[in-house]
CSV table of C-alpha atoms in Angstrom, one decimal:
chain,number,residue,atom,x,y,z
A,1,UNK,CA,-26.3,92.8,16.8
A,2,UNK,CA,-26.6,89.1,18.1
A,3,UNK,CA,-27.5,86.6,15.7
A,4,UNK,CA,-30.8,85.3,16.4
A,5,UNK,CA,-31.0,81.8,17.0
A,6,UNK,CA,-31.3,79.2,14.5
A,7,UNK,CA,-34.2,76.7,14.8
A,8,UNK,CA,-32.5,73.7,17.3
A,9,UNK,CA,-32.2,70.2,17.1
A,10,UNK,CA,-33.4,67.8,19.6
A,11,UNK,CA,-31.6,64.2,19.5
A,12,UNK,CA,-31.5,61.5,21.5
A,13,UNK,CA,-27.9,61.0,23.6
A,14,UNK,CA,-28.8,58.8,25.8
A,15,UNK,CA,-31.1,55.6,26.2
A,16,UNK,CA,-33.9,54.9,23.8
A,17,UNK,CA,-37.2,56.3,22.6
A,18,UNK,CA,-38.8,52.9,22.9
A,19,UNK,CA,-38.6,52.7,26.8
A,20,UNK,CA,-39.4,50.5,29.5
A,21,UNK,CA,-40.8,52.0,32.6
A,22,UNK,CA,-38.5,53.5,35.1
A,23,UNK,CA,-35.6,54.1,32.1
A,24,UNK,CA,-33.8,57.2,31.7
A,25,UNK,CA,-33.7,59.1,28.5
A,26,UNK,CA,-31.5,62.1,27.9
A,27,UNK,CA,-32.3,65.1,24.7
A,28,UNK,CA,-29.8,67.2,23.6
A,29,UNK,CA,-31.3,70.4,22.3
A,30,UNK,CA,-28.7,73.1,20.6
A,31,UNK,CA,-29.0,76.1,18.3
A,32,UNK,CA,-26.2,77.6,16.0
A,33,UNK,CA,-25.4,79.8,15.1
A,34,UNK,CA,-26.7,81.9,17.5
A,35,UNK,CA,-25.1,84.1,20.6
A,36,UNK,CA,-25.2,83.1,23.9
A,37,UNK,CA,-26.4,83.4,26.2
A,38,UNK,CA,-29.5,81.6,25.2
A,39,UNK,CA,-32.4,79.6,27.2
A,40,UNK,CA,-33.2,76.6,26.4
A,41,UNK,CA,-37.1,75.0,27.1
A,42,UNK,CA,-38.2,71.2,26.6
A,43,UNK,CA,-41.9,70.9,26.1
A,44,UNK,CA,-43.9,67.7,26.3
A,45,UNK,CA,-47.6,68.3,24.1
A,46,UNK,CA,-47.1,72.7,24.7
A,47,UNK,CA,-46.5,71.8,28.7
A,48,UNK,CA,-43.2,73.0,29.4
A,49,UNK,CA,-41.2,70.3,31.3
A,50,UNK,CA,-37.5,71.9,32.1
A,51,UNK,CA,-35.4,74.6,31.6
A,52,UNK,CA,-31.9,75.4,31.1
A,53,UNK,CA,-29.4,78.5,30.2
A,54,UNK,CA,-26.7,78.3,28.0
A,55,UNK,CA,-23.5,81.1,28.1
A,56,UNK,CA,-21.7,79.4,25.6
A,57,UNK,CA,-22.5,77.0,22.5
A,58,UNK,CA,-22.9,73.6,24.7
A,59,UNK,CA,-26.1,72.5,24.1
A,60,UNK,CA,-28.8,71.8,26.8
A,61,UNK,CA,-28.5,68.6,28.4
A,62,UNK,CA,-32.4,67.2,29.4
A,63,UNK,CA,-33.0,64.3,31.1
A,64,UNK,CA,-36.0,62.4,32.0
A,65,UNK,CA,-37.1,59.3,34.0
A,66,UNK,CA,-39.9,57.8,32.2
A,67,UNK,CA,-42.1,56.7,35.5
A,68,UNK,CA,-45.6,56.6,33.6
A,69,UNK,CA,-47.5,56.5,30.8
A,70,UNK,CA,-47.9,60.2,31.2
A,71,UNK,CA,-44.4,60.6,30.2
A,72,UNK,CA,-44.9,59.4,27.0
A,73,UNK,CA,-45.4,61.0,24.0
A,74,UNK,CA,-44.1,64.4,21.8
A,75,UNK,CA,-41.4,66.2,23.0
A,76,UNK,CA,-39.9,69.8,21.3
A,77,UNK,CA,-37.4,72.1,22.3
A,78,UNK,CA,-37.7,76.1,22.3
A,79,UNK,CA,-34.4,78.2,22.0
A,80,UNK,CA,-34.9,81.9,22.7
A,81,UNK,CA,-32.5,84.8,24.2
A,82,UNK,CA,-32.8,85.3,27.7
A,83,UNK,CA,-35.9,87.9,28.5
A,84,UNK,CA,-36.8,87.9,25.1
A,85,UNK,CA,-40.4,86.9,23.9
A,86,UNK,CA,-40.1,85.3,20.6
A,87,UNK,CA,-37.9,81.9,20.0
A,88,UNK,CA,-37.6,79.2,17.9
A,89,UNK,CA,-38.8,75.1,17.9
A,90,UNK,CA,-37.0,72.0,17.5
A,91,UNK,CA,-37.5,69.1,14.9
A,92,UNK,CA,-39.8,66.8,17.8
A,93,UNK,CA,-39.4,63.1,19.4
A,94,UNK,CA,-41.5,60.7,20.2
A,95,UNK,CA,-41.5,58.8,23.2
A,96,UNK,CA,-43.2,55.6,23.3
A,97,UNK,CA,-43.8,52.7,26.2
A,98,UNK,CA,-42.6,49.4,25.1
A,99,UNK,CA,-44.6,46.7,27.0
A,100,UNK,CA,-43.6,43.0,27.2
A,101,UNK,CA,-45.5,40.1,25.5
A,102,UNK,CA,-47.5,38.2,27.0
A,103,UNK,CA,-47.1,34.1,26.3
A,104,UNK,CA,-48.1,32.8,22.9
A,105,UNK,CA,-51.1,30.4,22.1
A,106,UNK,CA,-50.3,27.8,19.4
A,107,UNK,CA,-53.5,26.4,18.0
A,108,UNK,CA,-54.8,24.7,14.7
A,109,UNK,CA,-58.5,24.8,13.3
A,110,UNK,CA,-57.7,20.5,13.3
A,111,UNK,CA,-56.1,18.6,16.1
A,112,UNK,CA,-57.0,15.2,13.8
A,113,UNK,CA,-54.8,14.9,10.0
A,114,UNK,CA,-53.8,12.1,8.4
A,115,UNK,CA,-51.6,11.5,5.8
A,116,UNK,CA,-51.5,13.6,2.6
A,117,UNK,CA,-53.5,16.5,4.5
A,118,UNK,CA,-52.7,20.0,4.8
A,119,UNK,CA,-52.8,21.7,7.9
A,120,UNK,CA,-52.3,25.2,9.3
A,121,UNK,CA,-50.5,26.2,12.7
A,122,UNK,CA,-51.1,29.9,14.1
A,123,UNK,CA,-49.1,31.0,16.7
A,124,UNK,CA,-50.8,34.5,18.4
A,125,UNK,CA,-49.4,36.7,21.7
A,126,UNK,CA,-52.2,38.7,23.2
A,127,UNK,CA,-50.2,41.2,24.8
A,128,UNK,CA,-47.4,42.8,24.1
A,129,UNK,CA,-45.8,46.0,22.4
A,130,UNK,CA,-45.9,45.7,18.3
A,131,UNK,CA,-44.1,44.6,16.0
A,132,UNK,CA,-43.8,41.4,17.5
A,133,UNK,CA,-41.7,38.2,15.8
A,134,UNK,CA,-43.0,34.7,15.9
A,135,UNK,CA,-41.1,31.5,15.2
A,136,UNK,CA,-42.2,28.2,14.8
A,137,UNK,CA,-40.3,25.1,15.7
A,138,UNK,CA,-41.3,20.9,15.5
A,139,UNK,CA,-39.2,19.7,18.5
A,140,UNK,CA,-36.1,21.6,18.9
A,141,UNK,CA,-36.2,22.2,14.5
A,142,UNK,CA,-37.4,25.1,13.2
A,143,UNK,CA,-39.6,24.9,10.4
A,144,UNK,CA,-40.2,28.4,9.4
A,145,UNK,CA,-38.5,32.0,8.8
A,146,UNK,CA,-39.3,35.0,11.4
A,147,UNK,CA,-42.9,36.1,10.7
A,148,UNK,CA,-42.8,39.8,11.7
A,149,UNK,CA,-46.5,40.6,12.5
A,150,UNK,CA,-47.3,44.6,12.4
A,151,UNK,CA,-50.9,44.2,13.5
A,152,UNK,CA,-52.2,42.8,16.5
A,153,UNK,CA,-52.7,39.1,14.5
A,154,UNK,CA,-51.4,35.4,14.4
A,155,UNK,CA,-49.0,34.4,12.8
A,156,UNK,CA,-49.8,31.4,10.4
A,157,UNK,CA,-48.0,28.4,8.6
A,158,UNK,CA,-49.0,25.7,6.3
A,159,UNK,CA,-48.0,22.4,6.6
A,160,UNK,CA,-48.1,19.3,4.4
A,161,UNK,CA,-48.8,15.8,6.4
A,162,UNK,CA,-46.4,13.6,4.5
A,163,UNK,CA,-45.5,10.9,6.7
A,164,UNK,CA,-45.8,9.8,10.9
A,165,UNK,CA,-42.8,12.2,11.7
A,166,UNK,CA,-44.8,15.1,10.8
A,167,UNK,CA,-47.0,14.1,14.1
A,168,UNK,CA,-44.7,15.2,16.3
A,169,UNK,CA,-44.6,18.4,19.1
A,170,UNK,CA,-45.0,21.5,17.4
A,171,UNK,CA,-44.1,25.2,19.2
A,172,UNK,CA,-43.8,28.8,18.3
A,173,UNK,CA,-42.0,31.5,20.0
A,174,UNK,CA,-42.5,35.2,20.0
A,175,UNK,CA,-40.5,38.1,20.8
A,176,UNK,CA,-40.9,41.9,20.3
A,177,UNK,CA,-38.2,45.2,21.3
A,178,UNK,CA,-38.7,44.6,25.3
A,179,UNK,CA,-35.1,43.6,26.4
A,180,UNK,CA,-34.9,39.5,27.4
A,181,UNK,CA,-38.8,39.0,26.4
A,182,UNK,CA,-38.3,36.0,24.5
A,183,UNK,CA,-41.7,33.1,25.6
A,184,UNK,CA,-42.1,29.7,24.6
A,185,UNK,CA,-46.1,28.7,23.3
A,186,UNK,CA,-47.9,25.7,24.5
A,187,UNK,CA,-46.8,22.5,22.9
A,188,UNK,CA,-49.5,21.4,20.1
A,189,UNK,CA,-49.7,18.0,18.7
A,190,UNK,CA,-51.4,16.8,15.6
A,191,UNK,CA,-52.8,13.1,16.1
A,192,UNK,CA,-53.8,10.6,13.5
A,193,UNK,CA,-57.2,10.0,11.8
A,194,UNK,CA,-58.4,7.0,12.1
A,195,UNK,CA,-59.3,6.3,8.2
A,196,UNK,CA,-61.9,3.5,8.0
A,197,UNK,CA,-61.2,0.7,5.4
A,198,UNK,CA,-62.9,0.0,2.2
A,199,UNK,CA,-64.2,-3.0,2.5
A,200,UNK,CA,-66.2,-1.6,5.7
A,201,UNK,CA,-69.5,-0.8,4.3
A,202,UNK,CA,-69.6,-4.4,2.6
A,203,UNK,CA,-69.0,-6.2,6.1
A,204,UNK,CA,-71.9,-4.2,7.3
A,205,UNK,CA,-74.2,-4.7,4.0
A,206,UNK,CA,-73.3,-8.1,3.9
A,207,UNK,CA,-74.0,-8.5,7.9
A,208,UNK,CA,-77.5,-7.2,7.4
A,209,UNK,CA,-78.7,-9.4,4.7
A,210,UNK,CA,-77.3,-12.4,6.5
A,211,UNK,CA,-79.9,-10.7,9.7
A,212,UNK,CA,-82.6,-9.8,7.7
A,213,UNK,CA,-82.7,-14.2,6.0
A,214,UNK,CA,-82.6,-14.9,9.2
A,215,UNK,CA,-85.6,-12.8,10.6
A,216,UNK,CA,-87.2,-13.8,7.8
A,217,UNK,CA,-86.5,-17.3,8.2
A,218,UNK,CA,-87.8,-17.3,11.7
A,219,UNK,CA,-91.2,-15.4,10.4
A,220,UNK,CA,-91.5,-18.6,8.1
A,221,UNK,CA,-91.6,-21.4,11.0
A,222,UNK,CA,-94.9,-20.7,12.2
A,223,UNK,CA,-96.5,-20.4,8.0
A,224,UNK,CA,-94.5,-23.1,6.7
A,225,UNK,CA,-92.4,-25.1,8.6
A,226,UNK,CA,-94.8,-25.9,10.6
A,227,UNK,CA,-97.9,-27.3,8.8
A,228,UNK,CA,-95.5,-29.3,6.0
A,229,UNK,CA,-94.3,-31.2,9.7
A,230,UNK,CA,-97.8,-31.8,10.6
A,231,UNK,CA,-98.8,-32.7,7.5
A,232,UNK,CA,-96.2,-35.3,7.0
A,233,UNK,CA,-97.3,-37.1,10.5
């Protein structure tokens, strides 16, 4: 009697399963031991996609242009004997739709610091297939290690404002698995707060009494001034 087939094994042989549209993917799906000849059905969600026969122990050789988002998803293989109404199902894969990122906004809660402040710079692509990898940079330097961001969030860094070279142009840059993706953020510059001096307030105090003898002065001609003047005529 034939041996009946074994469960298959779908694998990938060509391209990937994170795909860009209008790629081609090709699944190998094979059973052993089993007897040929033996037919061989891809599935997408139950829907049956192709069909191919085997005579000998090659396996079946499927391939697919992805074209739509309808292409995507769970894919399984059935091997059963020709004309015969039971079978057995692959292991599945998972086709997914990798989408390129859109361009990253830099941005800081404060665009004023001054010296001896900390500061934080989040960098943050809208769009764009996860994970996606964010880098930041001050001119051409870079001043952090790859953040790998699994959620749709920013990416964040603390800085410390030590000195006038840490107000120069900052930039991040992000990337995720879409082939020659990489974008460039806006350019983001911190700018110095004006701190106002000590002996401010005093001016001012000191300004305001000097105004407030001479109001008071002036309020005096007419009660005091005056009559001593006449008096002394």
């Amino acid at each position: 009697f034939p041996e009946m087939p074994s469960n298959p094994k779908l694998v990938l042989v060509q391209g990937m399963l994170n795909v860009v549209m209008k790629q081609n993917v090709t699944l190998s799906c094979l059973s052993e031991p089993g007897s040929p000849p033996v037919r061989y059905t891809l599935f997408k969600h139950n829907q049956q996609v192709s069909a191919l026969n085997r005579s000998d122990l090659t396996p079946a050789l499927f391939t697919l242009t992805i074209s739509s988002a309808s292409d995507m998803g769970e894919y399984k293989c059935k091997a059963e004997y020709n004309n015969s109404s039971g079978g057995k199902y692959s292991n599945s894969l998972n086709i997914t739709l990798i989408e390129p990122i859109s361009k990253p906004v830099l941005s800081s809660p404060t665009s004023q610091a001054k010296k001896g402040q900390n500061v934080t710079l989040s960098c943050f692509s809208e769009n764009g297939s996860l994970p996606i990898t964010y880098l930041f940079f001050k001119g051409t330097q870079k001043i952090s290690s790859q953040k790998t961001m699994q959620k749709r969030e920013a990416a964040v860094i603390f800085l410390f404002i030590d000195s006038l070279h840490d107000f120069g142009t900052y930039k991040c840059k992000a990337n995720n698995s879409f082939p020659n993706n990489t974008k460039y953020s806006n350019a983001f510059n911190f700018t110095l707060a004006e701190e106002r001096s000590h002996s401010q307030p005093l001016i001012i105090s000191l300004g305001l009494i000097l105004l407030l003898l001479i109001i008071g002065f002036a309020l005096a001609i007419p009660f005091f001034v005056i009559p001593l003047y006449k008096a002394s005529e």
